[in-house]
Amino acid sequence: MVRPAIQLYTLRGLDASLTETLHRVADTAYEGVEFAGLGEQTPEAVADALAETGLEAVGAHVSLETLRTEYDETVEAYRTVGCERIVVPTYGEEGFASVAAVEATAEELSSLADRLREDGFEAHYHNHAYEFAAVDGGSETAYDAFAARTDDRLGLEFDVGLARHGGVDPTAYLDRYADRISLVHLTDTVPGNDDTLHVELGEGVVDLPACARAAVDADAAWVVHENGLTTDPAATLASSTDRVAALLDET
């Protein structure tokens, strides 16, 4: 059964601490949260807030640079929190610019996935739009080339809005890689640049009902809403929880 969660980066503009934000999320229909850092809170305080609210730690976005330079501290912090999925939120466009670049990216992330697995964590990669460009003048997208050069040791957190922005049908990819997708980013986008493309659910061009059905068909564990460009996070929290719940109810 697919469950609803929110990426906490969406709510960074709230006038609240992370633990206070968790309590606000718990008053909605969201059942889980995905972290984007712990701010000034200790891992112990965050773990206590999760226990108090009943929210589940769905995953944590951790930059590749942090994992390269602060690996031990990072995994220890999220172990304390009780978060078992580490998501690399982006590799950078240069990592998908050619087949050779994709091969190097796949090698590094596969090695990272092995290391995380040894430490009791799952590793996932979150797409943007640039991975869906064709590479080296062929018909294969960089994303497909990347998926072919990695395996199920590395999960794929699939962002439907960014995939749509990249020019592909998100539902086709959810079906194609269903066995590797346990986290689906349910986002809506409009044509534009990275500073303007995210919008509230239902205000963009993404076929959200179809994506929700595809997430269910893929047997994903969570759909995670994110709107990193919201100017009113409290309103986004209130409206998105109802929208996500309705989308899942309709599947």
mmCIF file of C-alpha atoms in Angstrom:
data_model
loop_
_atom_site.group_PDB
_atom_site.id
_atom_site.type_symbol
_atom_site.label_atom_id
_atom_site.label_comp_id
_atom_site.label_asym_id
_atom_site.label_seq_id
_atom_site.Cartn_x
_atom_site.Cartn_y
_atom_site.Cartn_z
ATOM 1 C CA MET A 1 0.000 0.000 0.000
ATOM 2 C CA VAL A 2 1.402 3.357 -1.046
ATOM 3 C CA ARG A 3 1.570 5.876 1.784
ATOM 4 C CA PRO A 4 1.842 9.693 1.678
ATOM 5 C CA ALA A 5 4.859 11.696 2.843
ATOM 6 C CA ILE A 6 6.316 15.162 2.415
ATOM 7 C CA GLN A 7 9.866 16.286 1.679
ATOM 8 C CA LEU A 8 10.692 18.672 4.511
ATOM 9 C CA TYR A 9 12.613 21.007 2.193
ATOM 10 C CA THR A 10 9.125 22.171 1.177
ATOM 11 C CA LEU A 11 8.555 23.477 4.706
ATOM 12 C CA ARG A 12 11.914 25.105 5.379
ATOM 13 C CA GLY A 13 10.255 28.551 5.271
ATOM 14 C CA LEU A 14 8.022 27.858 8.261
ATOM 15 C CA ASP A 15 8.777 29.881 11.365
ATOM 16 C CA ALA A 16 9.375 26.693 13.314
ATOM 17 C CA SER A 17 12.149 24.362 14.379
ATOM 18 C CA LEU A 18 12.444 20.979 12.733
ATOM 19 C CA THR A 19 10.832 19.231 15.687
ATOM 20 C CA GLU A 20 8.005 21.774 15.700
ATOM 21 C CA THR A 21 7.567 21.220 11.973
ATOM 22 C CA LEU A 22 7.264 17.483 12.542
ATOM 23 C CA HIS A 23 4.406 18.101 14.959
ATOM 24 C CA ARG A 24 2.679 20.283 12.368
ATOM 25 C CA VAL A 25 3.033 17.581 9.721
ATOM 26 C CA ALA A 26 1.589 15.048 12.151
ATOM 27 C CA ASP A 27 -1.637 17.067 12.257
ATOM 28 C CA THR A 28 -2.197 16.328 8.552
ATOM 29 C CA ALA A 29 -2.820 13.147 6.579
ATOM 30 C CA TYR A 30 0.883 12.726 5.849
ATOM 31 C CA GLU A 31 2.292 9.601 7.440
ATOM 32 C CA GLY A 32 5.980 10.123 6.736
ATOM 33 C CA VAL A 33 8.652 12.725 6.186
ATOM 34 C CA GLU A 34 11.735 12.888 4.027
ATOM 35 C CA PHE A 35 14.582 14.892 5.492
ATOM 36 C CA ALA A 36 16.797 17.482 3.824
ATOM 37 C CA GLY A 37 19.189 17.886 6.736
ATOM 38 C CA LEU A 38 18.489 18.146 10.443
ATOM 39 C CA GLY A 39 19.117 21.865 10.860
ATOM 40 C CA GLU A 40 20.125 22.770 14.391
ATOM 41 C CA GLN A 41 18.329 19.810 15.949
ATOM 42 C CA THR A 42 20.196 16.867 17.417
ATOM 43 C CA PRO A 43 19.472 13.440 15.949
ATOM 44 C CA GLU A 44 18.175 12.387 19.359
ATOM 45 C CA ALA A 45 15.665 15.250 19.462
ATOM 46 C CA VAL A 46 14.449 14.405 15.969
ATOM 47 C CA ALA A 47 14.095 10.735 16.881
ATOM 48 C CA ASP A 48 12.073 11.709 19.942
ATOM 49 C CA ALA A 49 9.786 13.917 17.834
ATOM 50 C CA LEU A 50 9.194 11.100 15.373
ATOM 51 C CA ALA A 51 8.291 8.782 18.237
ATOM 52 C CA GLU A 52 5.946 11.375 19.728
ATOM 53 C CA THR A 53 4.154 12.058 16.449
ATOM 54 C CA GLY A 54 4.123 8.576 14.938
ATOM 55 C CA LEU A 55 5.603 9.887 11.697
ATOM 56 C CA GLU A 56 7.973 7.620 9.808
ATOM 57 C CA ALA A 57 11.355 8.672 8.476
ATOM 58 C CA VAL A 58 10.914 7.850 4.800
ATOM 59 C CA GLY A 59 14.404 8.873 3.735
ATOM 60 C CA ALA A 60 16.952 11.657 3.775
ATOM 61 C CA HIS A 61 18.362 13.717 0.931
ATOM 62 C CA VAL A 62 22.104 13.988 1.496
ATOM 63 C CA SER A 63 24.400 15.711 -0.965
ATOM 64 C CA LEU A 64 27.053 13.643 -2.641
ATOM 65 C CA GLU A 65 29.722 16.012 -1.334
ATOM 66 C CA THR A 66 28.543 15.414 2.233
ATOM 67 C CA LEU A 67 28.655 11.670 1.696
ATOM 68 C CA ARG A 68 32.147 11.989 0.268
ATOM 69 C CA THR A 69 33.520 14.088 3.119
ATOM 70 C CA GLU A 70 31.302 13.462 6.168
ATOM 71 C CA TYR A 71 30.154 9.904 5.625
ATOM 72 C CA ASP A 72 30.613 8.522 9.132
ATOM 73 C CA GLU A 73 28.920 11.452 10.878
ATOM 74 C CA THR A 74 26.042 11.388 8.421
ATOM 75 C CA VAL A 75 25.207 7.709 8.717
ATOM 76 C CA GLU A 76 25.509 7.844 12.494
ATOM 77 C CA ALA A 77 23.103 10.789 12.659
ATOM 78 C CA TYR A 78 20.479 9.117 10.498
ATOM 79 C CA ARG A 79 20.923 5.812 12.285
ATOM 80 C CA THR A 80 20.003 7.635 15.485
ATOM 81 C CA VAL A 81 17.012 9.240 13.776
ATOM 82 C CA GLY A 82 15.857 5.834 12.546
ATOM 83 C CA CYS A 83 16.080 6.723 8.859
ATOM 84 C CA GLU A 84 17.265 3.828 6.710
ATOM 85 C CA ARG A 85 17.145 5.356 3.210
ATOM 86 C CA ILE A 86 19.824 7.770 2.023
ATOM 87 C CA VAL A 87 18.961 9.584 -1.205
ATOM 88 C CA VAL A 88 21.511 11.360 -3.377
ATOM 89 C CA PRO A 89 19.379 14.294 -4.560
ATOM 90 C CA THR A 90 21.486 15.152 -7.606
ATOM 91 C CA TYR A 91 24.782 14.261 -9.198
ATOM 92 C CA GLY A 92 25.006 17.267 -11.449
ATOM 93 C CA GLU A 93 24.395 17.583 -15.149
ATOM 94 C CA GLU A 94 28.029 16.826 -15.930
ATOM 95 C CA GLY A 95 27.567 13.314 -14.564
ATOM 96 C CA PHE A 96 25.048 12.528 -17.307
ATOM 97 C CA ALA A 97 26.539 14.477 -20.224
ATOM 98 C CA SER A 98 27.896 11.445 -22.101
ATOM 99 C CA VAL A 99 27.983 7.674 -21.903
ATOM 100 C CA ALA A 100 31.469 7.870 -20.420
ATOM 101 C CA ALA A 101 30.240 10.301 -17.768
ATOM 102 C CA VAL A 102 27.259 8.074 -17.000
ATOM 103 C CA GLU A 103 29.569 5.093 -16.557
ATOM 104 C CA ALA A 104 31.686 7.008 -14.045
ATOM 105 C CA THR A 105 28.577 8.221 -12.204
ATOM 106 C CA ALA A 106 27.151 4.710 -12.077
ATOM 107 C CA GLU A 107 30.417 3.337 -10.733
ATOM 108 C CA GLU A 108 30.640 5.891 -7.928
ATOM 109 C CA LEU A 109 27.009 5.559 -6.866
ATOM 110 C CA SER A 110 27.145 1.760 -6.984
ATOM 111 C CA SER A 111 30.191 1.820 -4.714
ATOM 112 C CA LEU A 112 28.380 4.205 -2.388
ATOM 113 C CA ALA A 113 25.343 1.920 -2.374
ATOM 114 C CA ASP A 114 27.533 -1.022 -1.375
ATOM 115 C CA ARG A 115 29.070 0.961 1.461
ATOM 116 C CA LEU A 116 25.694 2.136 2.716
ATOM 117 C CA ARG A 117 24.287 -1.375 2.538
ATOM 118 C CA GLU A 118 27.148 -2.661 4.676
ATOM 119 C CA ASP A 119 26.188 -0.018 7.235
ATOM 120 C CA GLY A 120 22.506 -0.972 7.205
ATOM 121 C CA PHE A 121 21.133 1.660 4.824
ATOM 122 C CA GLU A 122 19.472 1.699 1.414
ATOM 123 C CA ALA A 123 20.893 4.027 -1.236
ATOM 124 C CA HIS A 124 18.682 5.825 -3.759
ATOM 125 C CA TYR A 125 19.213 8.342 -6.555
ATOM 126 C CA HIS A 126 16.750 11.196 -7.189
ATOM 127 C CA ASN A 127 16.437 12.391 -10.773
ATOM 128 C CA HIS A 128 16.170 15.890 -12.146
ATOM 129 C CA ALA A 129 15.286 16.755 -15.754
ATOM 130 C CA TYR A 130 18.708 16.618 -17.376
ATOM 131 C CA GLU A 131 19.001 12.832 -17.103
ATOM 132 C CA PHE A 132 16.340 12.444 -19.793
ATOM 133 C CA ALA A 133 18.364 14.002 -22.601
ATOM 134 C CA ALA A 134 19.760 11.650 -25.222
ATOM 135 C CA VAL A 135 23.466 10.924 -24.853
ATOM 136 C CA ASP A 136 26.195 10.877 -27.478
ATOM 137 C CA GLY A 137 23.789 11.618 -30.317
ATOM 138 C CA GLY A 138 21.849 8.402 -29.887
ATOM 139 C CA SER A 139 18.277 7.614 -28.910
ATOM 140 C CA GLU A 140 19.036 6.327 -25.402
ATOM 141 C CA THR A 141 18.465 8.760 -22.561
ATOM 142 C CA ALA A 142 21.143 9.286 -19.951
ATOM 143 C CA TYR A 143 18.686 7.949 -17.364
ATOM 144 C CA ASP A 144 18.229 4.670 -19.217
ATOM 145 C CA ALA A 145 21.987 4.396 -19.703
ATOM 146 C CA PHE A 146 22.463 4.975 -15.977
ATOM 147 C CA ALA A 147 19.809 2.422 -15.010
ATOM 148 C CA ALA A 148 21.424 -0.151 -17.297
ATOM 149 C CA ARG A 149 24.791 0.382 -15.599
ATOM 150 C CA THR A 150 23.471 0.068 -12.050
ATOM 151 C CA ASP A 151 21.344 -2.578 -10.389
ATOM 152 C CA ASP A 152 18.891 -2.979 -7.546
ATOM 153 C CA ARG A 153 21.546 -2.199 -4.964
ATOM 154 C CA LEU A 154 20.757 1.403 -5.914
ATOM 155 C CA GLY A 155 17.128 2.422 -5.668
ATOM 156 C CA LEU A 156 15.611 5.045 -7.946
ATOM 157 C CA GLU A 157 13.603 7.802 -6.297
ATOM 158 C CA PHE A 158 11.557 8.892 -9.284
ATOM 159 C CA ASP A 159 10.468 12.535 -9.496
ATOM 160 C CA VAL A 160 7.507 12.654 -11.865
ATOM 161 C CA GLY A 161 7.417 16.430 -12.296
ATOM 162 C CA LEU A 162 11.083 16.719 -13.163
ATOM 163 C CA ALA A 163 10.837 13.753 -15.522
ATOM 164 C CA ARG A 164 7.918 15.456 -17.272
ATOM 165 C CA HIS A 165 10.006 18.619 -17.436
ATOM 166 C CA GLY A 166 12.721 16.513 -19.058
ATOM 167 C CA GLY A 167 10.349 15.593 -21.867
ATOM 168 C CA VAL A 168 9.369 12.026 -21.008
ATOM 169 C CA ASP A 169 6.221 10.276 -19.840
ATOM 170 C CA PRO A 170 6.707 9.652 -16.108
ATOM 171 C CA THR A 171 4.264 6.750 -16.067
ATOM 172 C CA ALA A 172 6.304 4.864 -18.651
ATOM 173 C CA TYR A 173 9.386 5.151 -16.462
ATOM 174 C CA LEU A 174 7.515 4.158 -13.317
ATOM 175 C CA ASP A 175 6.453 1.023 -15.145
ATOM 176 C CA ARG A 176 9.876 0.371 -16.677
ATOM 177 C CA TYR A 177 11.765 0.552 -13.394
ATOM 178 C CA ALA A 178 9.050 -0.532 -10.979
ATOM 179 C CA ASP A 179 11.286 -3.119 -9.335
ATOM 180 C CA ARG A 180 13.742 -0.385 -8.297
ATOM 181 C CA ILE A 181 11.331 2.355 -7.244
ATOM 182 C CA SER A 182 10.079 2.451 -3.677
ATOM 183 C CA LEU A 183 9.964 6.253 -3.406
ATOM 184 C CA VAL A 184 8.073 8.459 -5.873
ATOM 185 C CA HIS A 185 8.367 12.242 -5.739
ATOM 186 C CA LEU A 186 4.901 13.514 -6.583
ATOM 187 C CA THR A 187 5.578 16.990 -7.947
ATOM 188 C CA ASP A 188 3.916 19.291 -10.438
ATOM 189 C CA THR A 189 5.753 21.520 -12.884
ATOM 190 C CA VAL A 190 5.247 24.047 -15.642
ATOM 191 C CA PRO A 191 7.589 24.904 -18.518
ATOM 192 C CA GLY A 192 10.292 27.241 -17.286
ATOM 193 C CA ASN A 193 13.708 27.315 -15.694
ATOM 194 C CA ASP A 194 14.760 25.758 -12.416
ATOM 195 C CA ASP A 195 13.738 28.878 -10.484
ATOM 196 C CA THR A 196 10.128 28.830 -11.672
ATOM 197 C CA LEU A 197 9.145 25.338 -12.690
ATOM 198 C CA HIS A 198 7.631 23.920 -9.480
ATOM 199 C CA VAL A 199 4.003 24.748 -8.728
ATOM 200 C CA GLU A 200 1.284 23.528 -6.396
ATOM 201 C CA LEU A 201 -0.243 20.151 -7.171
ATOM 202 C CA GLY A 202 -2.842 20.475 -9.894
ATOM 203 C CA GLU A 203 -1.529 23.792 -11.238
ATOM 204 C CA GLY A 204 1.002 22.341 -13.674
ATOM 205 C CA VAL A 205 1.196 20.034 -16.655
ATOM 206 C CA VAL A 206 1.811 16.710 -14.895
ATOM 207 C CA ASP A 207 -0.922 14.078 -15.172
ATOM 208 C CA LEU A 208 -1.049 13.520 -11.428
ATOM 209 C CA PRO A 209 -3.847 10.902 -11.370
ATOM 210 C CA ALA A 210 -1.963 8.794 -13.920
ATOM 211 C CA CYS A 211 1.257 9.144 -11.944
ATOM 212 C CA ALA A 212 -0.457 8.165 -8.705
ATOM 213 C CA ARG A 213 -1.915 5.085 -10.378
ATOM 214 C CA ALA A 214 1.489 4.211 -11.815
ATOM 215 C CA ALA A 215 3.071 4.549 -8.365
ATOM 216 C CA VAL A 216 0.496 2.143 -6.972
ATOM 217 C CA ASP A 217 1.017 -0.255 -9.880
ATOM 218 C CA ALA A 218 4.779 -0.086 -9.270
ATOM 219 C CA ASP A 219 4.134 -1.111 -5.660
ATOM 220 C CA ALA A 220 6.026 1.912 -4.377
ATOM 221 C CA ALA A 221 6.160 2.279 -0.616
ATOM 222 C CA TRP A 222 5.739 6.058 -0.488
ATOM 223 C CA VAL A 223 4.702 9.016 -2.607
ATOM 224 C CA VAL A 224 6.589 12.057 -1.379
ATOM 225 C CA HIS A 225 5.342 15.533 -2.190
ATOM 226 C CA GLU A 226 7.816 18.351 -2.695
ATOM 227 C CA ASN A 227 7.461 21.961 -3.752
ATOM 228 C CA GLY A 228 10.778 23.629 -3.095
ATOM 229 C CA LEU A 229 9.589 26.930 -4.573
ATOM 230 C CA THR A 230 6.499 27.535 -2.453
ATOM 231 C CA THR A 231 6.212 31.011 -0.968
ATOM 232 C CA ASP A 232 3.599 29.888 1.557
ATOM 233 C CA PRO A 233 4.706 26.599 3.100
ATOM 234 C CA ALA A 234 1.846 26.488 5.592
ATOM 235 C CA ALA A 235 -0.688 26.710 2.773
ATOM 236 C CA THR A 236 1.243 24.150 0.734
ATOM 237 C CA LEU A 237 1.234 21.751 3.671
ATOM 238 C CA ALA A 238 -2.522 22.110 4.104
ATOM 239 C CA SER A 239 -3.499 21.876 0.443
ATOM 240 C CA SER A 240 -1.043 19.210 -0.623
ATOM 241 C CA THR A 241 -1.986 16.722 2.059
ATOM 242 C CA ASP A 242 -5.602 16.809 0.884
ATOM 243 C CA ARG A 243 -4.566 16.556 -2.766
ATOM 244 C CA VAL A 244 -2.190 13.645 -2.231
ATOM 245 C CA ALA A 245 -4.765 11.797 -0.140
ATOM 246 C CA ALA A 246 -7.392 12.304 -2.850
ATOM 247 C CA LEU A 247 -5.042 11.096 -5.583
ATOM 248 C CA LEU A 248 -4.247 7.922 -3.677
ATOM 249 C CA ASP A 249 -7.918 7.336 -2.853
ATOM 250 C CA GLU A 250 -8.754 7.533 -6.558
ATOM 251 C CA THR A 251 -6.300 4.813 -7.606
#
